[in-house]
JSON list of C-alpha atoms in Angstrom, two decimals:
[
{"chain": "A", "resi": 1220, "resn": "UNK", "atom": "CA", "xyz": [11.88, 28.37, 8.82]},
{"chain": "A", "resi": 1221, "resn": "UNK", "atom": "CA", "xyz": [14.49, 26.44, 7.09]},
{"chain": "A", "resi": 1222, "resn": "UNK", "atom": "CA", "xyz": [13.87, 25.57, 3.41]},
{"chain": "A", "resi": 1223, "resn": "UNK", "atom": "CA", "xyz": [12.71, 22.09, 2.60]},
{"chain": "A", "resi": 1224, "resn": "UNK", "atom": "CA", "xyz": [15.38, 20.06, 0.87]},
{"chain": "A", "resi": 1225, "resn": "UNK", "atom": "CA", "xyz": [14.91, 19.81, -2.82]},
{"chain": "A", "resi": 1226, "resn": "UNK", "atom": "CA", "xyz": [15.10, 15.70, -2.08]},
{"chain": "A", "resi": 1227, "resn": "UNK", "atom": "CA", "xyz": [12.64, 15.54, 0.53]},
{"chain": "A", "resi": 1228, "resn": "UNK", "atom": "CA", "xyz": [9.64, 13.50, 0.18]},
{"chain": "A", "resi": 1229, "resn": "UNK", "atom": "CA", "xyz": [6.56, 15.50, -0.49]},
{"chain": "A", "resi": 1230, "resn": "UNK", "atom": "CA", "xyz": [3.44, 14.42, 1.44]},
{"chain": "A", "resi": 1231, "resn": "UNK", "atom": "CA", "xyz": [-0.19, 15.51, 0.71]},
{"chain": "A", "resi": 1232, "resn": "UNK", "atom": "CA", "xyz": [-2.67, 14.33, 3.85]},
{"chain": "A", "resi": 1233, "resn": "UNK", "atom": "CA", "xyz": [-6.28, 13.95, 3.12]},
{"chain": "A", "resi": 1234, "resn": "UNK", "atom": "CA", "xyz": [-8.52, 13.61, 6.22]},
{"chain": "A", "resi": 1235, "resn": "UNK", "atom": "CA", "xyz": [-11.85, 15.09, 7.14]},
{"chain": "A", "resi": 1236, "resn": "UNK", "atom": "CA", "xyz": [-10.54, 15.78, 11.05]},
{"chain": "A", "resi": 1237, "resn": "UNK", "atom": "CA", "xyz": [-8.93, 19.04, 11.32]},
{"chain": "A", "resi": 1238, "resn": "UNK", "atom": "CA", "xyz": [-6.94, 17.73, 14.28]},
{"chain": "A", "resi": 1239, "resn": "UNK", "atom": "CA", "xyz": [-5.82, 14.82, 12.36]},
{"chain": "A", "resi": 1240, "resn": "UNK", "atom": "CA", "xyz": [-4.53, 16.82, 9.47]},
{"chain": "A", "resi": 1241, "resn": "UNK", "atom": "CA", "xyz": [-2.88, 19.45, 11.62]},
{"chain": "A", "resi": 1242, "resn": "UNK", "atom": "CA", "xyz": [-1.12, 17.07, 13.93]},
{"chain": "A", "resi": 1243, "resn": "UNK", "atom": "CA", "xyz": [0.17, 14.84, 11.21]},
{"chain": "A", "resi": 1244, "resn": "UNK", "atom": "CA", "xyz": [1.41, 17.81, 8.99]},
{"chain": "A", "resi": 1245, "resn": "UNK", "atom": "CA", "xyz": [3.12, 18.88, 12.20]},
{"chain": "A", "resi": 1246, "resn": "UNK", "atom": "CA", "xyz": [4.97, 15.59, 12.82]},
{"chain": "A", "resi": 1247, "resn": "UNK", "atom": "CA", "xyz": [5.99, 15.15, 9.47]},
{"chain": "A", "resi": 1248, "resn": "UNK", "atom": "CA", "xyz": [7.10, 18.89, 8.74]},
{"chain": "A", "resi": 1249, "resn": "UNK", "atom": "CA", "xyz": [9.71, 18.30, 11.54]},
{"chain": "A", "resi": 1250, "resn": "UNK", "atom": "CA", "xyz": [11.43, 15.82, 9.63]},
{"chain": "A", "resi": 1251, "resn": "UNK", "atom": "CA", "xyz": [14.32, 16.96, 7.58]},
{"chain": "A", "resi": 1252, "resn": "UNK", "atom": "CA", "xyz": [13.78, 14.39, 4.67]},
{"chain": "A", "resi": 1253, "resn": "UNK", "atom": "CA", "xyz": [9.84, 14.72, 4.66]},
{"chain": "A", "resi": 1254, "resn": "UNK", "atom": "CA", "xyz": [7.94, 17.93, 3.74]},
{"chain": "A", "resi": 1255, "resn": "UNK", "atom": "CA", "xyz": [3.93, 18.27, 3.83]},
{"chain": "A", "resi": 1256, "resn": "UNK", "atom": "CA", "xyz": [2.89, 20.09, 0.54]},
{"chain": "A", "resi": 1257, "resn": "UNK", "atom": "CA", "xyz": [-0.79, 20.16, 0.85]},
{"chain": "A", "resi": 1258, "resn": "UNK", "atom": "CA", "xyz": [-3.74, 18.84, 2.93]},
{"chain": "A", "resi": 1259, "resn": "UNK", "atom": "CA", "xyz": [-7.74, 18.16, 2.13]},
{"chain": "A", "resi": 1260, "resn": "UNK", "atom": "CA", "xyz": [-10.79, 17.54, 3.73]},
{"chain": "A", "resi": 1261, "resn": "UNK", "atom": "CA", "xyz": [-12.09, 14.92, 1.69]},
{"chain": "A", "resi": 1262, "resn": "UNK", "atom": "CA", "xyz": [-11.55, 13.28, -1.93]},
{"chain": "A", "resi": 1263, "resn": "UNK", "atom": "CA", "xyz": [-13.47, 15.81, -3.61]},
{"chain": "A", "resi": 1264, "resn": "UNK", "atom": "CA", "xyz": [-11.02, 17.09, -6.45]},
{"chain": "A", "resi": 1265, "resn": "UNK", "atom": "CA", "xyz": [-8.36, 14.99, -5.44]},
{"chain": "A", "resi": 1266, "resn": "UNK", "atom": "CA", "xyz": [-6.91, 14.61, -8.92]},
{"chain": "A", "resi": 1267, "resn": "UNK", "atom": "CA", "xyz": [-6.68, 18.56, -9.27]},
{"chain": "A", "resi": 1268, "resn": "UNK", "atom": "CA", "xyz": [-5.11, 18.79, -5.90]},
{"chain": "A", "resi": 1269, "resn": "UNK", "atom": "CA", "xyz": [-2.49, 16.15, -6.49]},
{"chain": "A", "resi": 1270, "resn": "UNK", "atom": "CA", "xyz": [-1.58, 17.74, -10.17]},
{"chain": "A", "resi": 1271, "resn": "UNK", "atom": "CA", "xyz": [-1.20, 21.24, -7.81]},
{"chain": "A", "resi": 1272, "resn": "UNK", "atom": "CA", "xyz": [0.63, 19.57, -4.87]},
{"chain": "A", "resi": 1273, "resn": "UNK", "atom": "CA", "xyz": [2.99, 16.85, -6.86]},
{"chain": "A", "resi": 1274, "resn": "UNK", "atom": "CA", "xyz": [3.23, 14.64, -3.62]},
{"chain": "A", "resi": 1275, "resn": "UNK", "atom": "CA", "xyz": [4.94, 11.43, -3.50]},
{"chain": "A", "resi": 1276, "resn": "UNK", "atom": "CA", "xyz": [2.68, 9.82, -0.63]},
{"chain": "A", "resi": 1277, "resn": "UNK", "atom": "CA", "xyz": [-0.48, 10.59, -0.11]},
{"chain": "A", "resi": 1278, "resn": "UNK", "atom": "CA", "xyz": [-1.49, 10.16, 3.41]},
{"chain": "A", "resi": 1279, "resn": "UNK", "atom": "CA", "xyz": [-5.68, 9.31, 2.79]},
{"chain": "A", "resi": 1280, "resn": "UNK", "atom": "CA", "xyz": [-8.25, 8.76, 5.49]},
{"chain": "A", "resi": 1281, "resn": "UNK", "atom": "CA", "xyz": [-10.29, 5.56, 4.09]},
{"chain": "A", "resi": 1282, "resn": "UNK", "atom": "CA", "xyz": [-13.60, 6.95, 5.51]},
{"chain": "A", "resi": 1283, "resn": "UNK", "atom": "CA", "xyz": [-14.54, 10.40, 4.43]},
{"chain": "A", "resi": 1284, "resn": "UNK", "atom": "CA", "xyz": [-17.51, 12.34, 3.67]},
{"chain": "A", "resi": 1285, "resn": "UNK", "atom": "CA", "xyz": [-18.64, 13.42, 0.04]},
{"chain": "A", "resi": 1286, "resn": "UNK", "atom": "CA", "xyz": [-15.76, 11.31, -1.86]},
{"chain": "A", "resi": 1287, "resn": "UNK", "atom": "CA", "xyz": [-14.52, 8.64, 0.69]},
{"chain": "A", "resi": 1288, "resn": "UNK", "atom": "CA", "xyz": [-10.44, 7.41, 0.57]},
{"chain": "A", "resi": 1289, "resn": "UNK", "atom": "CA", "xyz": [-11.38, 4.23, -1.53]},
{"chain": "A", "resi": 1290, "resn": "UNK", "atom": "CA", "xyz": [-12.95, 6.30, -4.64]},
{"chain": "A", "resi": 1291, "resn": "UNK", "atom": "CA", "xyz": [-10.14, 9.07, -4.32]},
{"chain": "A", "resi": 1292, "resn": "UNK", "atom": "CA", "xyz": [-7.55, 6.28, -4.26]},
{"chain": "A", "resi": 1293, "resn": "UNK", "atom": "CA", "xyz": [-9.32, 4.83, -7.46]},
{"chain": "A", "resi": 1294, "resn": "UNK", "atom": "CA", "xyz": [-8.97, 8.12, -9.23]},
{"chain": "A", "resi": 1295, "resn": "UNK", "atom": "CA", "xyz": [-5.26, 9.10, -8.55]},
{"chain": "A", "resi": 1296, "resn": "UNK", "atom": "CA", "xyz": [-4.46, 5.24, -9.39]},
{"chain": "A", "resi": 1297, "resn": "UNK", "atom": "CA", "xyz": [-5.54, 5.92, -12.76]},
{"chain": "A", "resi": 1298, "resn": "UNK", "atom": "CA", "xyz": [-4.12, 9.33, -13.61]},
{"chain": "A", "resi": 1299, "resn": "UNK", "atom": "CA", "xyz": [-1.57, 9.36, -16.51]},
{"chain": "A", "resi": 1300, "resn": "UNK", "atom": "CA", "xyz": [1.93, 9.36, -15.83]},
{"chain": "A", "resi": 1301, "resn": "UNK", "atom": "CA", "xyz": [3.35, 8.12, -12.24]},
{"chain": "A", "resi": 1302, "resn": "UNK", "atom": "CA", "xyz": [0.84, 8.60, -9.52]},
{"chain": "A", "resi": 1303, "resn": "UNK", "atom": "CA", "xyz": [2.00, 9.01, -5.82]},
{"chain": "A", "resi": 1304, "resn": "UNK", "atom": "CA", "xyz": [1.89, 6.34, -3.60]},
{"chain": "A", "resi": 1305, "resn": "UNK", "atom": "CA", "xyz": [-0.93, 5.92, -1.20]},
{"chain": "A", "resi": 1306, "resn": "UNK", "atom": "CA", "xyz": [-1.17, 5.38, 2.16]},
{"chain": "A", "resi": 1307, "resn": "UNK", "atom": "CA", "xyz": [-4.46, 4.50, 3.72]},
{"chain": "A", "resi": 1308, "resn": "UNK", "atom": "CA", "xyz": [-5.38, 5.97, 7.35]},
{"chain": "A", "resi": 1309, "resn": "UNK", "atom": "CA", "xyz": [-7.77, 3.96, 9.12]},
{"chain": "A", "resi": 1310, "resn": "UNK", "atom": "CA", "xyz": [-9.27, 3.62, 12.79]},
{"chain": "A", "resi": 1311, "resn": "UNK", "atom": "CA", "xyz": [-10.10, -0.09, 12.64]},
{"chain": "A", "resi": 1312, "resn": "UNK", "atom": "CA", "xyz": [-7.60, -2.83, 12.18]},
{"chain": "A", "resi": 1313, "resn": "UNK", "atom": "CA", "xyz": [-10.22, -4.97, 10.73]},
{"chain": "A", "resi": 1314, "resn": "UNK", "atom": "CA", "xyz": [-11.47, -2.22, 7.99]},
{"chain": "A", "resi": 1315, "resn": "UNK", "atom": "CA", "xyz": [-13.81, -3.80, 5.98]},
{"chain": "A", "resi": 1316, "resn": "UNK", "atom": "CA", "xyz": [-12.43, -1.95, 2.80]},
{"chain": "A", "resi": 1317, "resn": "UNK", "atom": "CA", "xyz": [-8.83, -3.17, 3.05]},
{"chain": "A", "resi": 1318, "resn": "UNK", "atom": "CA", "xyz": [-9.09, -5.85, 0.06]},
{"chain": "A", "resi": 1319, "resn": "UNK", "atom": "CA", "xyz": [-10.87, -2.82, -1.99]},
{"chain": "A", "resi": 1320, "resn": "UNK", "atom": "CA", "xyz": [-8.34, -0.38, -1.06]},
{"chain": "A", "resi": 1321, "resn": "UNK", "atom": "CA", "xyz": [-5.50, -2.46, -2.14]},
{"chain": "A", "resi": 1322, "resn": "UNK", "atom": "CA", "xyz": [-7.16, -3.31, -5.38]},
{"chain": "A", "resi": 1323, "resn": "UNK", "atom": "CA", "xyz": [-7.45, 0.22, -6.23]},
{"chain": "A", "resi": 1324, "resn": "UNK", "atom": "CA", "xyz": [-3.75, 0.91, -5.57]},
{"chain": "A", "resi": 1325, "resn": "UNK", "atom": "CA", "xyz": [-2.84, 1.44, -2.06]},
{"chain": "A", "resi": 1326, "resn": "UNK", "atom": "CA", "xyz": [0.38, 0.83, -0.91]},
{"chain": "A", "resi": 1327, "resn": "UNK", "atom": "CA", "xyz": [-0.28, 0.24, 2.87]},
{"chain": "A", "resi": 1328, "resn": "UNK", "atom": "CA", "xyz": [-2.58, 0.78, 5.56]},
{"chain": "A", "resi": 1329, "resn": "UNK", "atom": "CA", "xyz": [-1.76, 2.65, 8.98]},
{"chain": "A", "resi": 1330, "resn": "UNK", "atom": "CA", "xyz": [-4.07, 2.83, 12.07]},
{"chain": "A", "resi": 1331, "resn": "UNK", "atom": "CA", "xyz": [-4.63, 6.49, 13.26]},
{"chain": "A", "resi": 1332, "resn": "UNK", "atom": "CA", "xyz": [-3.46, 5.72, 16.74]},
{"chain": "A", "resi": 1333, "resn": "UNK", "atom": "CA", "xyz": [-0.07, 4.77, 15.32]},
{"chain": "A", "resi": 1334, "resn": "UNK", "atom": "CA", "xyz": [2.61, 6.08, 17.47]},
{"chain": "A", "resi": 1335, "resn": "UNK", "atom": "CA", "xyz": [4.77, 9.08, 15.75]},
{"chain": "A", "resi": 1336, "resn": "UNK", "atom": "CA", "xyz": [7.62, 6.93, 15.00]},
{"chain": "A", "resi": 1337, "resn": "UNK", "atom": "CA", "xyz": [5.46, 4.37, 13.06]},
{"chain": "A", "resi": 1338, "resn": "UNK", "atom": "CA", "xyz": [4.16, 7.04, 10.95]},
{"chain": "A", "resi": 1339, "resn": "UNK", "atom": "CA", "xyz": [7.16, 8.48, 9.78]},
{"chain": "A", "resi": 1340, "resn": "UNK", "atom": "CA", "xyz": [8.23, 5.12, 9.23]},
{"chain": "A", "resi": 1341, "resn": "UNK", "atom": "CA", "xyz": [5.40, 4.12, 7.23]},
{"chain": "A", "resi": 1342, "resn": "UNK", "atom": "CA", "xyz": [5.77, 7.41, 4.91]},
{"chain": "A", "resi": 1343, "resn": "UNK", "atom": "CA", "xyz": [9.27, 6.59, 4.48]},
{"chain": "A", "resi": 1344, "resn": "UNK", "atom": "CA", "xyz": [8.86, 3.01, 3.43]},
{"chain": "A", "resi": 1345, "resn": "UNK", "atom": "CA", "xyz": [5.68, 3.79, 1.30]},
{"chain": "A", "resi": 1346, "resn": "UNK", "atom": "CA", "xyz": [7.99, 6.45, -0.45]},
{"chain": "A", "resi": 1347, "resn": "UNK", "atom": "CA", "xyz": [10.79, 4.25, -1.17]},
{"chain": "A", "resi": 1348, "resn": "UNK", "atom": "CA", "xyz": [8.54, 2.12, -3.22]},
{"chain": "A", "resi": 1349, "resn": "UNK", "atom": "CA", "xyz": [7.82, -1.14, -0.34]},
{"chain": "A", "resi": 1350, "resn": "UNK", "atom": "CA", "xyz": [4.49, -1.57, 0.75]},
{"chain": "A", "resi": 1351, "resn": "UNK", "atom": "CA", "xyz": [3.41, -1.44, 4.29]},
{"chain": "A", "resi": 1352, "resn": "UNK", "atom": "CA", "xyz": [1.64, -4.70, 4.81]},
{"chain": "A", "resi": 1353, "resn": "UNK", "atom": "CA", "xyz": [2.04, -6.05, 8.46]},
{"chain": "A", "resi": 1354, "resn": "UNK", "atom": "CA", "xyz": [0.82, -9.43, 9.48]},
{"chain": "A", "resi": 1355, "resn": "UNK", "atom": "CA", "xyz": [-2.10, -8.17, 11.32]},
{"chain": "A", "resi": 1356, "resn": "UNK", "atom": "CA", "xyz": [-3.29, -6.53, 8.05]},
{"chain": "A", "resi": 1357, "resn": "UNK", "atom": "CA", "xyz": [-2.41, -9.24, 5.96]},
{"chain": "A", "resi": 1358, "resn": "UNK", "atom": "CA", "xyz": [-4.67, -11.66, 8.13]},
{"chain": "A", "resi": 1359, "resn": "UNK", "atom": "CA", "xyz": [-7.35, -9.05, 7.84]},
{"chain": "A", "resi": 1360, "resn": "UNK", "atom": "CA", "xyz": [-6.58, -9.12, 3.99]},
{"chain": "A", "resi": 1361, "resn": "UNK", "atom": "CA", "xyz": [-7.34, -12.81, 4.20]},
{"chain": "A", "resi": 1362, "resn": "UNK", "atom": "CA", "xyz": [-10.28, -12.82, 6.30]},
{"chain": "A", "resi": 1363, "resn": "UNK", "atom": "CA", "xyz": [-11.82, -10.50, 3.90]},
{"chain": "A", "resi": 1364, "resn": "UNK", "atom": "CA", "xyz": [-10.81, -12.18, 0.75]},
{"chain": "A", "resi": 1365, "resn": "UNK", "atom": "CA", "xyz": [-12.49, -15.48, 2.40]},
{"chain": "A", "resi": 1366, "resn": "UNK", "atom": "CA", "xyz": [-15.61, -13.98, 3.08]},
{"chain": "A", "resi": 1367, "resn": "UNK", "atom": "CA", "xyz": [-16.26, -12.99, -0.47]},
{"chain": "A", "resi": 1368, "resn": "UNK", "atom": "CA", "xyz": [-17.97, -15.52, -2.81]},
{"chain": "A", "resi": 1369, "resn": "UNK", "atom": "CA", "xyz": [-15.76, -17.84, -4.15]},
{"chain": "A", "resi": 1370, "resn": "UNK", "atom": "CA", "xyz": [-14.91, -17.33, -8.18]},
{"chain": "A", "resi": 1371, "resn": "UNK", "atom": "CA", "xyz": [-12.60, -19.30, -10.49]},
{"chain": "A", "resi": 1372, "resn": "UNK", "atom": "CA", "xyz": [-9.13, -18.71, -9.53]},
{"chain": "A", "resi": 1373, "resn": "UNK", "atom": "CA", "xyz": [-7.32, -16.45, -12.35]},
{"chain": "A", "resi": 1374, "resn": "UNK", "atom": "CA", "xyz": [-4.36, -18.95, -12.76]},
{"chain": "A", "resi": 1375, "resn": "UNK", "atom": "CA", "xyz": [-3.42, -17.19, -16.18]},
{"chain": "A", "resi": 1376, "resn": "UNK", "atom": "CA", "xyz": [-2.00, -14.40, -14.16]},
{"chain": "A", "resi": 1377, "resn": "UNK", "atom": "CA", "xyz": [1.33, -16.32, -13.10]},
{"chain": "A", "resi": 1378, "resn": "UNK", "atom": "CA", "xyz": [1.95, -18.08, -16.41]},
{"chain": "A", "resi": 1379, "resn": "UNK", "atom": "CA", "xyz": [5.05, -16.09, -16.83]},
{"chain": "A", "resi": 1380, "resn": "UNK", "atom": "CA", "xyz": [6.48, -16.89, -13.36]},
{"chain": "A", "resi": 1381, "resn": "UNK", "atom": "CA", "xyz": [9.13, -19.57, -12.74]},
{"chain": "A", "resi": 1382, "resn": "UNK", "atom": "CA", "xyz": [8.75, -22.09, -9.88]},
{"chain": "A", "resi": 1383, "resn": "UNK", "atom": "CA", "xyz": [10.92, -20.13, -7.51]},
{"chain": "A", "resi": 1384, "resn": "UNK", "atom": "CA", "xyz": [9.13, -16.72, -8.25]},
{"chain": "A", "resi": 1385, "resn": "UNK", "atom": "CA", "xyz": [5.74, -18.35, -7.65]},
{"chain": "A", "resi": 1386, "resn": "UNK", "atom": "CA", "xyz": [7.31, -19.66, -4.26]},
{"chain": "A", "resi": 1387, "resn": "UNK", "atom": "CA", "xyz": [8.61, -16.41, -3.27]},
{"chain": "A", "resi": 1388, "resn": "UNK", "atom": "CA", "xyz": [5.25, -14.86, -4.20]},
{"chain": "A", "resi": 1389, "resn": "UNK", "atom": "CA", "xyz": [3.39, -17.06, -1.84]},
{"chain": "A", "resi": 1390, "resn": "UNK", "atom": "CA", "xyz": [5.64, -16.12, 1.07]},
{"chain": "A", "resi": 1391, "resn": "UNK", "atom": "CA", "xyz": [4.84, -12.11, 0.52]},
{"chain": "A", "resi": 1392, "resn": "UNK", "atom": "CA", "xyz": [1.32, -12.98, 0.34]},
{"chain": "A", "resi": 1393, "resn": "UNK", "atom": "CA", "xyz": [1.71, -14.41, 3.78]},
{"chain": "A", "resi": 1394, "resn": "UNK", "atom": "CA", "xyz": [3.28, -11.34, 5.16]},
{"chain": "A", "resi": 1395, "resn": "UNK", "atom": "CA", "xyz": [6.88, -11.96, 5.30]},
{"chain": "A", "resi": 1396, "resn": "UNK", "atom": "CA", "xyz": [9.54, -9.40, 4.90]},
{"chain": "A", "resi": 1397, "resn": "UNK", "atom": "CA", "xyz": [12.43, -10.09, 2.38]},
{"chain": "A", "resi": 1398, "resn": "UNK", "atom": "CA", "xyz": [14.76, -11.26, 5.38]},
{"chain": "A", "resi": 1399, "resn": "UNK", "atom": "CA", "xyz": [12.23, -13.49, 6.29]},
{"chain": "A", "resi": 1400, "resn": "UNK", "atom": "CA", "xyz": [11.48, -15.18, 2.91]},
{"chain": "A", "resi": 1401, "resn": "UNK", "atom": "CA", "xyz": [15.17, -15.48, 2.50]},
{"chain": "A", "resi": 1402, "resn": "UNK", "atom": "CA", "xyz": [15.39, -17.29, 5.96]},
{"chain": "A", "resi": 1403, "resn": "UNK", "atom": "CA", "xyz": [12.19, -19.46, 4.80]},
{"chain": "A", "resi": 1404, "resn": "UNK", "atom": "CA", "xyz": [13.34, -20.48, 1.42]},
{"chain": "A", "resi": 1405, "resn": "UNK", "atom": "CA", "xyz": [17.45, -20.66, 2.21]},
{"chain": "A", "resi": 1406, "resn": "UNK", "atom": "CA", "xyz": [18.23, -17.91, -0.30]},
{"chain": "A", "resi": 1407, "resn": "UNK", "atom": "CA", "xyz": [20.36, -14.73, 0.08]},
{"chain": "A", "resi": 1408, "resn": "UNK", "atom": "CA", "xyz": [18.04, -11.35, 0.86]},
{"chain": "A", "resi": 1409, "resn": "UNK", "atom": "CA", "xyz": [19.44, -9.87, -2.28]},
{"chain": "A", "resi": 1410, "resn": "UNK", "atom": "CA", "xyz": [18.29, -12.88, -4.41]},
{"chain": "A", "resi": 1411, "resn": "UNK", "atom": "CA", "xyz": [14.70, -12.36, -2.80]},
{"chain": "A", "resi": 1412, "resn": "UNK", "atom": "CA", "xyz": [14.84, -8.74, -3.59]},
{"chain": "A", "resi": 1413, "resn": "UNK", "atom": "CA", "xyz": [15.67, -9.59, -7.37]},
{"chain": "A", "resi": 1414, "resn": "UNK", "atom": "CA", "xyz": [12.64, -12.26, -7.52]},
{"chain": "A", "resi": 1415, "resn": "UNK", "atom": "CA", "xyz": [10.30, -9.99, -6.03]},
{"chain": "A", "resi": 1416, "resn": "UNK", "atom": "CA", "xyz": [11.53, -7.32, -8.48]},
{"chain": "A", "resi": 1417, "resn": "UNK", "atom": "CA", "xyz": [10.98, -9.70, -11.45]},
{"chain": "A", "resi": 1418, "resn": "UNK", "atom": "CA", "xyz": [7.42, -10.73, -10.09]},
{"chain": "A", "resi": 1419, "resn": "UNK", "atom": "CA", "xyz": [6.32, -6.89, -10.32]},
{"chain": "A", "resi": 1420, "resn": "UNK", "atom": "CA", "xyz": [7.88, -6.29, -13.66]},
{"chain": "A", "resi": 1421, "resn": "UNK", "atom": "CA", "xyz": [6.52, -9.74, -15.47]},
{"chain": "A", "resi": 1422, "resn": "UNK", "atom": "CA", "xyz": [3.05, -9.12, -13.70]},
{"chain": "A", "resi": 1423, "resn": "UNK", "atom": "CA", "xyz": [3.16, -5.43, -14.53]},
{"chain": "A", "resi": 1424, "resn": "UNK", "atom": "CA", "xyz": [2.39, -4.65, -10.73]},
{"chain": "A", "resi": 1425, "resn": "UNK", "atom": "CA", "xyz": [3.47, -1.64, -8.68]},
{"chain": "A", "resi": 1426, "resn": "UNK", "atom": "CA", "xyz": [4.29, -3.05, -5.14]},
{"chain": "A", "resi": 1427, "resn": "UNK", "atom": "CA", "xyz": [4.10, -5.81, -2.70]},
{"chain": "A", "resi": 1428, "resn": "UNK", "atom": "CA", "xyz": [0.40, -4.71, -1.82]},
{"chain": "A", "resi": 1429, "resn": "UNK", "atom": "CA", "xyz": [-0.61, -5.62, -5.27]},
{"chain": "A", "resi": 1430, "resn": "UNK", "atom": "CA", "xyz": [1.36, -9.07, -5.17]},
{"chain": "A", "resi": 1431, "resn": "UNK", "atom": "CA", "xyz": [-0.85, -9.95, -1.93]},
{"chain": "A", "resi": 1432, "resn": "UNK", "atom": "CA", "xyz": [-3.85, -9.16, -4.18]},
{"chain": "A", "resi": 1433, "resn": "UNK", "atom": "CA", "xyz": [-2.78, -11.01, -7.03]},
{"chain": "A", "resi": 1434, "resn": "UNK", "atom": "CA", "xyz": [-1.66, -14.18, -5.09]},
{"chain": "A", "resi": 1435, "resn": "UNK", "atom": "CA", "xyz": [-5.28, -14.66, -3.73]},
{"chain": "A", "resi": 1436, "resn": "UNK", "atom": "CA", "xyz": [-7.06, -13.82, -7.20]},
{"chain": "A", "resi": 1437, "resn": "UNK", "atom": "CA", "xyz": [-4.85, -16.27, -9.15]},
{"chain": "A", "resi": 1438, "resn": "UNK", "atom": "CA", "xyz": [-5.33, -19.24, -6.60]},
{"chain": "A", "resi": 1439, "resn": "UNK", "atom": "CA", "xyz": [-1.69, -19.32, -5.72]},
{"chain": "A", "resi": 1440, "resn": "UNK", "atom": "CA", "xyz": [-2.82, -18.72, -2.09]},
{"chain": "A", "resi": 1441, "resn": "UNK", "atom": "CA", "xyz": [-5.93, -19.46, -0.64]},
{"chain": "A", "resi": 1442, "resn": "UNK", "atom": "CA", "xyz": [-7.55, -17.97, 2.49]},
{"chain": "A", "resi": 1443, "resn": "UNK", "atom": "CA", "xyz": [-6.89, -20.46, 5.43]},
{"chain": "A", "resi": 1444, "resn": "UNK", "atom": "CA", "xyz": [-3.87, -21.94, 4.35]}
]
């Protein structure tokens, strides 16, 4: 077996189905730039597993016995230092835990019946610091948020943003990619990237997934708009 490149993205797979773990591990290990450094059948002791395997990305099943993916994600997000990015695995495209998982620190979602190409792409996207939020998942997020009891918008969250940054944030919350936002607002794509970076820095957020959550919690975007 050839040695794993030192720059390879390290992946930890957490899923209660052994066939899923084995299949995903074989597929990801076959990629030159990815390396599976461990697997687990649920989230029990996940902090110790993460410390031992030092993954860059955790593929996390959202529904597992003993300790589910939502609780495991919360534990990882509160680890000191820079925790790995978490890509949630779900069987349902309208999973009720979507919003809670994003708030807990997940960087995106992937259906378990995704194609091999989609899985590999998802791991690479999340590893690079981007969020994986398809328009379909974004719509699910909006619907879930709309069904929750109304509360006073936390408008103070956006106090440091410029008007243009709020515009960009609104488009991110709609599920648009940087190129789409650039076309919508008549900006250069690099300019959009700069605005997104500044939003993350000013609000102390990790990635686009948290931008979406904050956009709704602050009242900048409302369900149904």
